[in-house]
Amino acid sequence: MNTEQATPPQDANQIIAERRAKLAALRKQGVAFPNDFERKNLAADLHTAYDAMSHDELEAAQVSVAVAGRMMLKRVMGKASFATVQDMSGRIQLFVSNDNTGEEAHNAFKHYDLGDILGATGVLFKTKTNELSVRVTSLRLLTKALRPLPEKFHGLSDQEQKYRQRYLDLITNEDARRVFAIRSKTIQAIREFFIRHDYLEVETPMMHSIPGGASAKPFVTHHNALDMQMYLRIAPELYLKRLVVGGMEKVFEINRNFRNEGLSTRHNPEFTMIEFYEAYRDYRYLMDFTESLFREVAHKVLGTTALTYQGRELDLGHPFHRLTMVQAIRKYHPQFTDAQLHDRAFLISELEDLKAKYKPEDGIGGLQLSLFEELAEHQLFEPTFIVDYPIEVSPLARSSDTRPEITERFELFMVGREIANGFSELNDPEDQEARFDAQVVAKEAGDEEAMFKDNDYIRALEYGLPPTAGEGIGIDRLVMLLTDSASIRDVILFPQMRPEV
RNA sequence: GGGACGUUAGCUCAGCCGGUAGAGCAGCGGACUUUUAAUCCGUUGGUCGCCAGUUCGAAUCUGGCACGUCCUACCA
């Protein structure tokens, strides 16, 4: 309750003014916002249980129900009316009439508005067109809606309004409800998968004094009592590995990361990832594990591993491709030879021709990565693990025992974008310290995304991190895939927007 | 950051060569006891995103600004 209620604002809008007048009349009659209606049935449950029954069977059964929901459609025909109410499960039709509901209640109903929340009790029946409905014997207005709903047929179509007023999107668009139901089920399926594999779910700090675990620009904030600068985390990685040092040999965390970078259809400043770590495993195990995770999630959430994304089909049931960066480049550009792609001068001249961004000081691996991102990444539609990442872009990954310039790392691409990133963890504290020091040099040279040195993390490694494999999976992008959503904003309930004018 | 497009009633949208604002839904009034986006009759409702400019006259043309969507760049 706030004080604004005492002086209702003058509504320029006529519809809202009329609804306020109706609410004022309700207040005079008694409790305007009653909370004693006992809802006993959900629409979908009733359809499941009784849709198959014939008109006569249903009449004989005399099923009494109590339903509640928001009135989405209303058809008044003099002495009888129909209303369609929507609850969390779906919709069901109400039949309101002078004969069954009473003339007084029916006349009151005629002044109810679309968007009002109703509670109805009555008996199930089938209409002439065989639609399961409630023959209402008692009808109550539980919550008056002061603002009119979007148009009943087209719903809300303005993208901005869908994002800013997600509640309206959810009320009026079946697809929005579907997407967020799938999101919830996806996270549930992931959680079940890890718990079944004896993982422990943990929460590590979201406010870091030293941001780490990824190459990204952090959000900066300030803690007053401690008078210290803090950062919203860019990744939970270093904390999760501290837990593995502590003996939590299988841990995962599903939560938000924050990166102070651009917004796009694939980037929101806060996004949800699962990161998980398992001791005594390596990156090869992770790839197999990831494949089975994706298959299980798709199966549990959609009932199938065959997906359509933006008009193209892919099947998570098929084995995921595994390619090195050079193989991936050659797959789409067979004119390049293996030798060329290992030739520094050639790589640089190609990158120059493509006007691609690259760091001239990079080694072969870094240049290959730049070329890969330019020429191949966006074409990797089917699930593909890209392996053999250069050490200079992987400061937390274990280097290969046979080829020290690359790491035991993969990234998983699907529908042309990165979905997951995993590697055998670097557990050599002296190597890690040297890599941090190299990052610090890069940061001092102006690389805003270079990592900070985290001395406590080094100290933890000095106590001994068992050989461990770890991975992060972008939940939002996975949900985009499972819901066939083109924009990350369609799978985040309240995507970041500029303040409303 | 760069580019394209958009912003008209609560919602979905028309509005041509510049002449002073339209429809459907929602609302209000009326008819109608099995409707399905119910139907039929009548009717209320607008600072045309904002600010300038051109013009006798701007929703319409020009410039700027704001916000948004998409593409692109950075990134996961």
Coordinates of C-alpha atoms (C1' of nucleotides) in Angstrom, one line a residue:
Chain A
M1 CA 0.0 0.0 0.0
N2 CA 1.3 3.4 -0.7
T3 CA -0.1 6.9 -0.4
E4 CA -0.9 7.3 -4.1
Q5 CA -4.0 5.3 -3.6
A6 CA -5.6 8.1 -1.6
T7 CA -5.6 10.3 -4.6
P8 CA -6.3 8.4 -7.8
P9 CA -4.6 10.1 -10.7
Q10 CA -6.7 11.8 -13.3
D11 CA -6.7 9.4 -16.3
A12 CA -6.4 11.0 -19.6
N13 CA -7.4 7.7 -21.0
Q14 CA -11.1 7.1 -21.0
I15 CA -11.0 3.3 -20.8
I16 CA -8.9 3.4 -17.6
A17 CA -11.2 6.1 -16.1
E18 CA -14.2 4.0 -16.7
R19 CA -12.6 0.9 -15.1
R20 CA -11.6 3.0 -12.1
A21 CA -15.2 4.0 -11.8
K22 CA -16.2 0.3 -11.8
L23 CA -13.6 -0.4 -9.2
A24 CA -14.9 2.5 -7.0
A25 CA -18.3 1.0 -7.2
L26 CA -16.9 -2.4 -6.1
R27 CA -15.2 -0.8 -3.2
K28 CA -18.6 0.6 -2.1
Q29 CA -20.1 -2.8 -2.3
G30 CA -17.5 -4.4 0.0
V31 CA -14.2 -6.1 -0.4
A32 CA -12.9 -5.1 -3.8
F33 CA -9.9 -7.4 -3.8
P34 CA -11.2 -10.6 -2.1
N35 CA -8.7 -13.4 -1.5
D36 CA -10.9 -16.1 -0.1
F37 CA -11.8 -17.8 -3.3
E38 CA -10.6 -21.4 -3.3
R39 CA -9.5 -22.5 -6.8
K40 CA -9.7 -26.2 -7.0
N41 CA -9.1 -27.0 -10.7
L42 CA -6.8 -26.1 -13.4
A43 CA -8.1 -25.7 -17.0
A44 CA -5.6 -28.2 -18.5
D45 CA -6.4 -30.8 -15.9
L46 CA -10.1 -30.6 -16.7
H47 CA -9.5 -30.9 -20.4
T48 CA -7.2 -33.9 -19.9
A49 CA -9.8 -35.6 -17.7
Y50 CA -13.0 -34.8 -19.4
D51 CA -12.5 -33.8 -23.0
A52 CA -13.0 -37.3 -24.1
M53 CA -16.4 -37.7 -22.3
S54 CA -19.6 -37.3 -24.3
H55 CA -22.2 -34.7 -23.5
D56 CA -24.5 -37.3 -21.8
E57 CA -21.7 -39.0 -19.8
L58 CA -20.6 -35.6 -18.5
E59 CA -24.2 -34.6 -17.5
A60 CA -24.5 -37.9 -15.7
A61 CA -21.2 -37.4 -13.9
Q62 CA -22.2 -33.9 -12.5
V63 CA -18.6 -32.8 -12.0
S64 CA -18.4 -29.8 -9.7
V65 CA -15.4 -27.5 -10.3
A66 CA -13.9 -24.3 -9.0
V67 CA -11.7 -22.5 -11.6
A68 CA -10.1 -19.1 -11.6
G69 CA -8.2 -17.0 -14.2
R70 CA -8.0 -14.0 -16.3
M71 CA -10.9 -13.3 -18.7
M72 CA -9.5 -13.3 -22.2
L73 CA -12.7 -13.5 -24.3
K74 CA -16.3 -12.5 -23.5
R75 CA -19.4 -13.1 -25.5
V76 CA -22.7 -11.7 -24.2
M77 CA -26.0 -12.8 -25.8
G78 CA -28.7 -11.2 -23.7
K79 CA -29.8 -13.8 -21.1
A80 CA -26.7 -16.0 -21.4
S81 CA -23.0 -15.4 -22.0
F82 CA -19.7 -17.2 -22.6
A83 CA -16.3 -16.2 -21.2
T84 CA -12.9 -17.7 -21.7
V85 CA -10.7 -17.6 -18.7
Q86 CA -7.0 -18.4 -18.7
D87 CA -5.0 -19.8 -15.9
M88 CA -1.4 -21.0 -15.6
S89 CA -2.3 -24.2 -17.4
G90 CA -4.5 -23.1 -20.2
R91 CA -8.0 -21.9 -20.9
I92 CA -11.5 -23.0 -20.2
Q93 CA -14.9 -21.6 -21.2
L94 CA -17.5 -20.4 -18.7
F95 CA -21.2 -20.4 -19.4
V96 CA -22.9 -17.7 -17.4
S97 CA -26.7 -17.4 -17.6
N98 CA -29.7 -16.0 -15.9
D99 CA -31.0 -19.6 -15.4
N100 CA -27.9 -21.0 -13.7
T101 CA -25.9 -18.1 -12.4
G102 CA -28.8 -15.8 -11.6
E103 CA -29.9 -12.6 -13.3
E104 CA -28.1 -10.3 -10.8
A105 CA -24.7 -12.1 -11.2
H106 CA -25.1 -12.3 -14.9
N107 CA -25.9 -8.6 -15.2
A108 CA -22.9 -7.8 -13.1
F109 CA -20.8 -10.0 -15.4
K110 CA -21.9 -8.0 -18.4
H111 CA -19.9 -5.1 -16.9
Y112 CA -16.8 -7.2 -16.2
D113 CA -13.9 -6.3 -18.6
L114 CA -11.4 -8.4 -20.5
G115 CA -8.4 -8.7 -18.3
D116 CA -10.4 -9.0 -15.1
I117 CA -9.6 -12.0 -12.9
L118 CA -12.6 -14.2 -12.1
G119 CA -13.4 -17.1 -9.8
A120 CA -16.2 -19.4 -10.9
T121 CA -17.8 -22.5 -9.5
G122 CA -20.2 -24.7 -11.3
V123 CA -20.6 -28.0 -13.1
L124 CA -18.8 -29.2 -16.2
F125 CA -20.8 -29.7 -19.4
K126 CA -20.3 -29.9 -23.2
T127 CA -21.7 -27.3 -25.5
K128 CA -23.4 -27.9 -28.8
T129 CA -20.0 -27.7 -30.5
N130 CA -18.6 -30.2 -28.0
E131 CA -16.5 -27.7 -26.0
L132 CA -15.8 -28.5 -22.4
S133 CA -17.3 -25.7 -20.3
V134 CA -18.3 -24.7 -16.8
R135 CA -22.0 -24.1 -16.3
V136 CA -21.4 -21.4 -13.7
T137 CA -23.5 -21.3 -10.6
S138 CA -21.4 -18.8 -8.7
L139 CA -19.2 -16.1 -10.2
R140 CA -16.9 -13.6 -8.5
L141 CA -14.7 -10.8 -9.7
L142 CA -11.5 -11.4 -7.8
T143 CA -9.3 -8.7 -9.3
K144 CA -10.4 -5.7 -11.3
A145 CA -8.0 -4.9 -14.2
L146 CA -7.8 -1.1 -14.6
R147 CA -5.8 -1.3 -17.9
P148 CA -7.2 -2.8 -21.1
L149 CA -5.4 -5.8 -22.6
P150 CA -3.8 -5.7 -26.0
E151 CA -6.0 -6.6 -28.9
K152 CA -7.5 -10.0 -28.3
F153 CA -6.7 -11.5 -31.7
H154 CA -3.2 -10.1 -32.6
G155 CA -2.0 -9.9 -29.0
L156 CA 1.0 -7.7 -28.3
S157 CA 3.3 -7.4 -31.3
D158 CA 5.4 -4.4 -30.5
Q159 CA 8.8 -6.0 -29.7
E160 CA 9.8 -3.2 -27.3
Q161 CA 6.6 -3.5 -25.3
K162 CA 7.0 -7.3 -25.2
Y163 CA 10.4 -6.8 -23.5
R164 CA 9.5 -3.9 -21.3
Q165 CA 6.1 -5.3 -20.2
R166 CA 6.8 -9.0 -20.2
Y167 CA 3.7 -9.6 -18.1
L168 CA 1.5 -8.4 -21.0
D169 CA 3.5 -10.6 -23.4
L170 CA 2.9 -13.6 -21.2
I171 CA -0.8 -12.8 -20.8
T172 CA -1.4 -12.5 -24.5
N173 CA 1.1 -14.6 -26.3
E174 CA 1.0 -18.4 -26.1
D175 CA 4.5 -18.5 -27.6
A176 CA 6.0 -16.4 -24.9
R177 CA 4.6 -18.8 -22.3
R178 CA 5.9 -21.7 -24.2
V179 CA 9.4 -20.3 -24.4
F180 CA 9.7 -19.6 -20.7
A181 CA 8.2 -22.9 -19.8
I182 CA 10.9 -24.6 -22.0
R183 CA 13.5 -22.4 -20.3
S184 CA 12.5 -23.6 -16.9
K185 CA 12.3 -27.2 -18.0
T186 CA 15.8 -26.9 -19.6
I187 CA 17.4 -25.7 -16.4
Q188 CA 15.6 -28.4 -14.5
A189 CA 16.8 -31.1 -16.9
I190 CA 20.3 -29.8 -16.6
R191 CA 20.2 -29.8 -12.8
E192 CA 18.8 -33.3 -12.8
F193 CA 21.5 -34.6 -15.1
F194 CA 24.3 -33.2 -12.9
I195 CA 22.7 -34.3 -9.6
R196 CA 22.3 -37.8 -11.0
H197 CA 26.0 -37.8 -11.8
D198 CA 26.7 -37.0 -8.1
Y199 CA 27.6 -33.4 -8.6
L200 CA 27.1 -30.9 -5.8
E201 CA 25.3 -27.6 -6.7
V202 CA 26.9 -24.5 -5.2
E203 CA 26.7 -20.8 -5.2
T204 CA 29.9 -18.8 -5.3
P205 CA 30.2 -15.0 -5.0
M206 CA 28.7 -12.7 -7.7
M207 CA 30.6 -9.8 -6.3
H208 CA 34.4 -10.1 -6.8
S209 CA 37.2 -8.0 -5.6
I210 CA 39.3 -9.5 -8.4
P211 CA 37.2 -10.4 -11.5
G212 CA 38.5 -13.5 -13.1
G213 CA 37.8 -16.7 -15.0
A214 CA 37.2 -15.1 -18.4
S215 CA 38.5 -12.5 -20.7
A216 CA 35.8 -9.7 -20.5
K217 CA 35.2 -6.2 -19.3
P218 CA 33.6 -6.2 -15.9
F219 CA 30.9 -4.0 -14.3
V220 CA 32.4 -2.0 -11.5
T221 CA 30.6 -1.2 -8.2
H222 CA 31.5 0.0 -4.8
H223 CA 31.0 -1.4 -1.3
N224 CA 30.4 1.4 1.1
A225 CA 31.2 -0.2 4.5
L226 CA 34.4 -1.8 3.2
D227 CA 35.1 1.3 1.1
M228 CA 36.4 -0.9 -1.7
Q229 CA 35.9 -1.3 -5.4
M230 CA 34.1 -4.5 -6.4
Y231 CA 33.2 -6.1 -9.7
L232 CA 30.2 -8.1 -10.8
R233 CA 31.6 -11.5 -11.7
I234 CA 32.4 -12.3 -15.3
A235 CA 32.7 -16.0 -14.5
P236 CA 32.6 -18.3 -11.4
E237 CA 35.5 -20.4 -12.7
L238 CA 38.2 -19.6 -10.2
Y239 CA 35.9 -20.0 -7.2
L240 CA 34.6 -23.4 -8.5
K241 CA 38.1 -24.7 -8.9
R242 CA 39.0 -23.5 -5.3
L243 CA 36.1 -25.8 -4.3
V244 CA 37.7 -28.7 -6.2
V245 CA 40.9 -28.0 -4.3
G246 CA 38.7 -28.2 -1.2
G247 CA 37.6 -31.7 -2.1
M248 CA 34.3 -31.0 -3.8
E249 CA 35.3 -33.2 -6.7
K250 CA 32.2 -32.6 -8.8
V251 CA 30.6 -29.2 -8.6
F252 CA 28.3 -27.1 -10.7
E253 CA 26.8 -23.7 -10.5
I254 CA 23.9 -22.3 -12.6
N255 CA 23.8 -18.5 -12.3
R256 CA 24.4 -15.2 -13.9
N257 CA 27.5 -13.6 -15.2
F258 CA 27.9 -10.0 -16.1
R259 CA 29.9 -8.6 -18.9
N260 CA 30.2 -4.9 -19.6
E261 CA 30.1 -5.2 -23.4
G262 CA 27.8 -4.6 -26.3
L263 CA 24.2 -5.7 -26.6
S264 CA 22.9 -7.7 -29.5
T265 CA 20.6 -10.5 -30.4
R266 CA 23.1 -12.9 -28.9
H267 CA 24.4 -10.8 -26.0
N268 CA 22.7 -9.5 -22.9
P269 CA 24.9 -7.8 -20.2
E270 CA 23.8 -10.4 -17.6
F271 CA 23.4 -13.9 -18.9
T272 CA 23.1 -17.4 -17.4
M273 CA 25.7 -20.1 -17.5
I274 CA 26.2 -23.4 -16.0
E275 CA 29.8 -24.0 -15.1
F276 CA 30.9 -27.4 -13.9
Y277 CA 34.1 -29.1 -12.8
E278 CA 34.9 -32.7 -12.3
A279 CA 38.2 -34.1 -10.9
Y280 CA 40.1 -36.9 -12.5
R281 CA 38.6 -36.1 -16.0
D282 CA 40.0 -34.5 -19.1
Y283 CA 38.6 -32.5 -22.0
R284 CA 38.0 -35.6 -24.1
Y285 CA 35.7 -36.9 -21.4
L286 CA 34.0 -33.6 -21.3
M287 CA 33.1 -33.7 -25.0
D288 CA 31.4 -37.1 -24.6
F289 CA 29.7 -35.9 -21.4
T290 CA 28.5 -32.8 -23.1
E291 CA 27.0 -34.7 -26.0
S292 CA 25.0 -36.9 -23.6
L293 CA 23.9 -33.9 -21.6
F294 CA 22.5 -32.1 -24.7
R295 CA 20.8 -35.2 -25.9
E296 CA 19.1 -35.8 -22.5
V297 CA 18.0 -32.2 -22.1
A298 CA 16.5 -32.0 -25.6
H299 CA 14.8 -35.3 -25.1
K300 CA 13.4 -34.3 -21.7
V301 CA 12.3 -30.9 -22.8
L302 CA 11.1 -31.4 -26.3
G303 CA 10.7 -35.2 -26.5
T304 CA 13.1 -35.3 -29.4
T305 CA 16.6 -34.5 -30.4
A306 CA 15.6 -33.3 -33.8
L307 CA 15.4 -29.6 -33.9
T308 CA 14.5 -26.9 -36.3
Y309 CA 16.4 -23.6 -35.8
Q310 CA 15.4 -20.6 -38.0
G311 CA 14.2 -22.9 -40.8
R312 CA 17.2 -25.3 -40.7
E313 CA 17.2 -28.7 -39.2
L314 CA 19.7 -30.3 -36.9
D315 CA 19.7 -33.4 -34.8
L316 CA 21.5 -33.5 -31.4
G317 CA 21.1 -37.3 -31.6
H318 CA 23.8 -37.5 -34.3
P319 CA 27.4 -37.6 -33.1
F320 CA 28.9 -34.1 -32.8
H321 CA 31.7 -33.3 -35.2
R322 CA 35.2 -32.8 -33.8
L323 CA 37.6 -30.7 -35.8
T324 CA 40.7 -28.7 -35.2
M325 CA 40.7 -25.1 -36.2
V326 CA 42.7 -25.9 -39.3
Q327 CA 40.3 -28.7 -40.3
A328 CA 37.3 -26.4 -39.8
I329 CA 38.8 -23.7 -42.0
R330 CA 39.7 -26.2 -44.7
K331 CA 36.2 -27.8 -44.5
Y332 CA 34.7 -24.5 -45.8
H333 CA 37.8 -23.3 -47.7
P334 CA 39.4 -26.3 -49.2
Q335 CA 41.6 -24.1 -51.4
F336 CA 43.9 -23.6 -48.4
T337 CA 46.6 -26.2 -47.8
D338 CA 47.6 -27.5 -44.4
A339 CA 51.0 -26.0 -44.9
Q340 CA 49.6 -22.6 -45.8
L341 CA 47.5 -22.6 -42.6
H342 CA 50.6 -23.2 -40.6
D343 CA 52.5 -20.4 -42.3
R344 CA 52.7 -17.2 -40.4
A345 CA 53.1 -14.9 -43.4
F346 CA 50.3 -16.6 -45.3
L347 CA 47.9 -16.3 -42.4
I348 CA 48.7 -12.6 -41.9
S349 CA 48.2 -11.9 -45.6
E350 CA 44.9 -13.7 -45.7
L351 CA 43.7 -11.8 -42.6
E352 CA 44.8 -8.6 -44.2
D353 CA 42.9 -9.4 -47.4
L354 CA 39.8 -10.2 -45.3
K355 CA 40.2 -6.9 -43.3
A356 CA 39.9 -9.1 -40.3
K357 CA 40.9 -8.1 -36.8
Y358 CA 43.9 -9.9 -35.4
K359 CA 46.9 -9.3 -33.1
P360 CA 50.1 -9.1 -35.2
E361 CA 52.1 -10.3 -32.2
D362 CA 50.0 -13.6 -32.0
G363 CA 51.7 -16.9 -32.8
I364 CA 50.4 -19.3 -35.4
G365 CA 47.6 -20.5 -33.2
G366 CA 46.3 -17.1 -32.5
L367 CA 46.3 -16.2 -36.2
Q368 CA 44.6 -19.5 -37.0
L369 CA 41.9 -18.6 -34.4
S370 CA 41.4 -15.2 -36.0
L371 CA 41.0 -16.8 -39.5
F372 CA 38.7 -19.5 -38.1
E373 CA 36.4 -16.9 -36.6
E374 CA 36.4 -15.0 -39.8
L375 CA 35.8 -17.9 -42.2
A376 CA 34.4 -20.9 -40.4
E377 CA 32.7 -20.2 -37.1
H378 CA 29.5 -18.8 -38.5
Q379 CA 29.1 -21.8 -40.8
L380 CA 29.2 -24.4 -38.1
F381 CA 25.5 -25.1 -38.0
E382 CA 25.6 -28.7 -36.8
P383 CA 27.1 -29.4 -33.4
T384 CA 30.8 -29.2 -33.7
F385 CA 33.6 -29.3 -31.2
I386 CA 36.6 -27.2 -32.2
V387 CA 39.7 -28.5 -30.5
D388 CA 43.4 -27.4 -30.0
Y389 CA 43.1 -23.8 -28.9
P390 CA 46.3 -21.8 -28.8
I391 CA 47.8 -21.3 -25.4
E392 CA 47.9 -17.5 -25.7
V393 CA 44.1 -17.2 -25.7
S394 CA 43.6 -19.9 -23.0
P395 CA 45.3 -18.7 -19.8
L396 CA 43.5 -21.1 -17.5
A397 CA 43.7 -24.3 -19.7
R398 CA 46.3 -27.0 -19.4
S399 CA 48.7 -27.1 -22.3
S400 CA 49.2 -30.2 -24.4
D401 CA 51.9 -32.6 -23.3
T402 CA 52.9 -33.2 -26.9
R403 CA 52.4 -29.7 -28.4
P404 CA 53.0 -27.1 -25.7
E405 CA 51.7 -24.2 -28.0
I406 CA 48.2 -25.6 -27.8
T407 CA 45.8 -26.4 -24.9
E408 CA 43.6 -29.3 -24.1
R409 CA 40.5 -27.1 -24.8
F410 CA 37.4 -27.2 -27.0
E411 CA 34.6 -24.9 -27.8
L412 CA 31.2 -26.3 -28.9
F413 CA 29.5 -24.5 -31.8
M414 CA 26.0 -24.9 -33.0
V415 CA 23.9 -22.9 -35.4
G416 CA 26.9 -20.7 -36.1
R417 CA 27.6 -19.6 -32.6
E418 CA 29.5 -20.7 -29.5
I419 CA 27.4 -22.6 -27.0
A420 CA 30.1 -24.1 -24.7
N421 CA 33.7 -23.9 -23.7
G422 CA 35.6 -26.5 -21.9
F423 CA 39.1 -27.7 -21.1
S424 CA 41.4 -29.7 -19.0
E425 CA 42.2 -27.3 -16.2
L426 CA 45.6 -25.9 -15.6
N427 CA 46.6 -27.3 -12.2
D428 CA 50.3 -26.4 -12.3
P429 CA 50.5 -23.5 -10.0
E430 CA 53.9 -22.2 -11.3
D431 CA 52.6 -22.4 -14.9
Q432 CA 49.4 -20.6 -13.8
E433 CA 51.4 -17.9 -12.1
A434 CA 53.5 -17.3 -15.2
R435 CA 50.3 -17.2 -17.4
F436 CA 48.7 -14.6 -15.0
D437 CA 51.9 -12.5 -15.2
A438 CA 51.6 -12.6 -19.0
Q439 CA 48.0 -11.4 -18.7
V440 CA 49.1 -8.6 -16.4
V441 CA 51.6 -7.5 -19.0
A442 CA 48.9 -7.5 -21.6
K443 CA 46.6 -5.5 -19.4
E444 CA 49.2 -3.0 -18.8
A445 CA 49.7 -2.8 -22.5
G446 CA 46.1 -1.8 -22.8
D447 CA 44.2 -5.0 -23.2
E448 CA 41.0 -4.2 -21.3
E449 CA 39.9 -7.8 -21.3
A450 CA 43.1 -9.3 -20.0
M451 CA 42.9 -11.1 -16.7
F452 CA 43.9 -9.8 -13.3
K453 CA 46.3 -11.8 -11.3
D454 CA 44.5 -13.7 -8.5
N455 CA 47.1 -14.5 -5.8
D456 CA 44.7 -16.5 -3.6
Y457 CA 43.8 -18.6 -6.6
I458 CA 47.5 -19.4 -7.1
R459 CA 47.8 -20.2 -3.4
A460 CA 44.9 -22.6 -3.7
L461 CA 46.6 -24.3 -6.7
E462 CA 49.7 -24.6 -4.5
Y463 CA 47.8 -26.8 -2.2
G464 CA 47.0 -29.1 -5.1
L465 CA 44.2 -29.1 -7.6
P466 CA 43.6 -32.7 -8.8
P467 CA 43.6 -33.2 -12.5
T468 CA 40.3 -31.7 -13.4
A469 CA 38.1 -30.9 -16.4
G470 CA 35.7 -28.0 -16.5
E471 CA 33.2 -26.4 -18.8
G472 CA 30.8 -23.5 -19.2
I473 CA 27.6 -23.7 -21.2
G474 CA 25.5 -20.6 -22.2
I475 CA 22.0 -21.4 -21.0
D476 CA 20.4 -18.5 -22.8
R477 CA 21.8 -19.7 -26.1
L478 CA 20.9 -23.2 -25.5
V479 CA 17.3 -22.1 -24.8
M480 CA 17.3 -20.1 -28.0
L481 CA 18.2 -23.2 -29.8
L482 CA 15.5 -25.3 -28.1
T483 CA 12.8 -22.7 -28.6
D484 CA 13.8 -21.6 -32.1
S485 CA 14.3 -18.1 -30.9
A486 CA 16.2 -15.6 -33.0
S487 CA 17.1 -13.2 -30.2
I488 CA 18.5 -13.7 -26.8
R489 CA 15.9 -11.2 -25.6
D490 CA 13.2 -13.6 -26.4
V491 CA 14.5 -16.1 -23.9
I492 CA 15.3 -13.7 -21.1
L493 CA 12.2 -12.6 -19.1
F494 CA 13.4 -9.0 -18.6
P495 CA 16.2 -8.2 -21.1
Q496 CA 18.3 -5.2 -20.5
M497 CA 16.8 -2.1 -22.0
R498 CA 17.5 1.6 -21.8
P499 CA 15.3 3.4 -19.3
E500 CA 11.8 4.3 -20.6
V501 CA 11.5 7.9 -21.7
Chain B
rG1 C1' 30.4 2.5 -32.5
rG2 C1' 28.5 2.2 -38.0
rG3 C1' 24.1 1.3 -41.3
rA4 C1' 18.9 0.3 -42.7
rC5 C1' 14.0 0.7 -41.1
rG6 C1' 10.3 2.2 -37.6
rU7 C1' 7.3 5.4 -33.8
rU8 C1' -0.6 7.6 -35.8
rA9 C1' -6.6 5.9 -30.3
rG10 C1' -5.6 1.3 -24.7
rC11 C1' -4.1 -2.7 -28.8
rU12 C1' -3.5 -4.2 -34.3
rC13 C1' -2.9 -1.1 -38.4
rA14 C1' -4.5 2.4 -42.9
rG15 C1' -3.6 7.4 -44.1
rC16 C1' -1.3 8.6 -52.0
rC17 C1' 0.8 14.7 -54.9
rG18 C1' 1.0 18.9 -48.1
rG19 C1' -5.5 20.8 -47.4
rU20 C1' -6.4 20.1 -40.7
rA21 C1' -7.5 12.1 -38.4
rG22 C1' -9.6 6.7 -40.2
rA23 C1' -10.8 1.2 -39.7
rG24 C1' -11.0 -3.3 -36.7
rC25 C1' -10.6 -4.9 -31.7
rA26 C1' -11.3 -3.0 -26.7
rG27 C1' -14.9 0.6 -24.1
rC28 C1' -20.0 2.8 -23.6
rG29 C1' -25.6 2.3 -24.9
rG30 C1' -29.2 -1.1 -27.3
rA31 C1' -30.9 -6.4 -29.5
rC32 C1' -29.9 -11.5 -28.8
rU33 C1' -30.3 -18.3 -23.8
rU34 C1' -24.9 -22.9 -26.8
rU35 C1' -21.1 -18.6 -28.5
rU36 C1' -15.8 -19.6 -30.5
rA37 C1' -11.6 -13.4 -32.8
rA38 C1' -19.8 -14.4 -31.6
rU39 C1' -23.1 -11.3 -34.6
rC40 C1' -26.1 -6.8 -35.6
rC41 C1' -27.4 -1.3 -34.7
rG42 C1' -25.6 3.3 -32.4
rU43 C1' -21.5 5.8 -30.1
rU44 C1' -17.1 8.0 -27.0
rG45 C1' -12.0 8.1 -27.5
rG46 C1' -6.0 11.4 -30.8
rU47 C1' -0.4 17.0 -28.3
rC48 C1' 0.1 11.7 -35.3
rG49 C1' 7.5 10.1 -30.5
rC50 C1' 9.9 15.2 -29.3
rC51 C1' 12.1 20.0 -31.0
rA52 C1' 13.0 23.2 -34.9
rG53 C1' 12.5 24.6 -40.2
rU54 C1' 10.0 25.2 -45.1
rU55 C1' 4.8 26.6 -46.3
rC56 C1' -1.1 30.4 -46.4
rG57 C1' -1.4 25.4 -44.4
rA58 C1' 2.7 19.6 -42.0
rA59 C1' 0.8 13.0 -39.6
rU60 C1' 2.7 13.8 -44.7
rC61 C1' 8.5 17.6 -46.9
rU62 C1' 13.6 18.9 -44.5
rG63 C1' 17.1 18.9 -40.3
rG64 C1' 18.2 17.6 -35.3
rC65 C1' 17.1 14.6 -31.0
rA66 C1' 14.9 10.4 -28.2
rC67 C1' 13.5 5.4 -28.1
rG68 C1' 13.0 0.8 -30.6
rU69 C1' 13.8 -3.4 -34.2
rC70 C1' 17.1 -5.7 -37.5
rC71 C1' 22.0 -6.0 -39.7
rU72 C1' 27.2 -5.1 -38.6
rA73 C1' 31.4 -4.6 -35.0
rC74 C1' 33.1 -6.5 -29.8
rC75 C1' 31.8 -10.8 -27.2
rA76 C1' 29.5 -16.0 -24.6

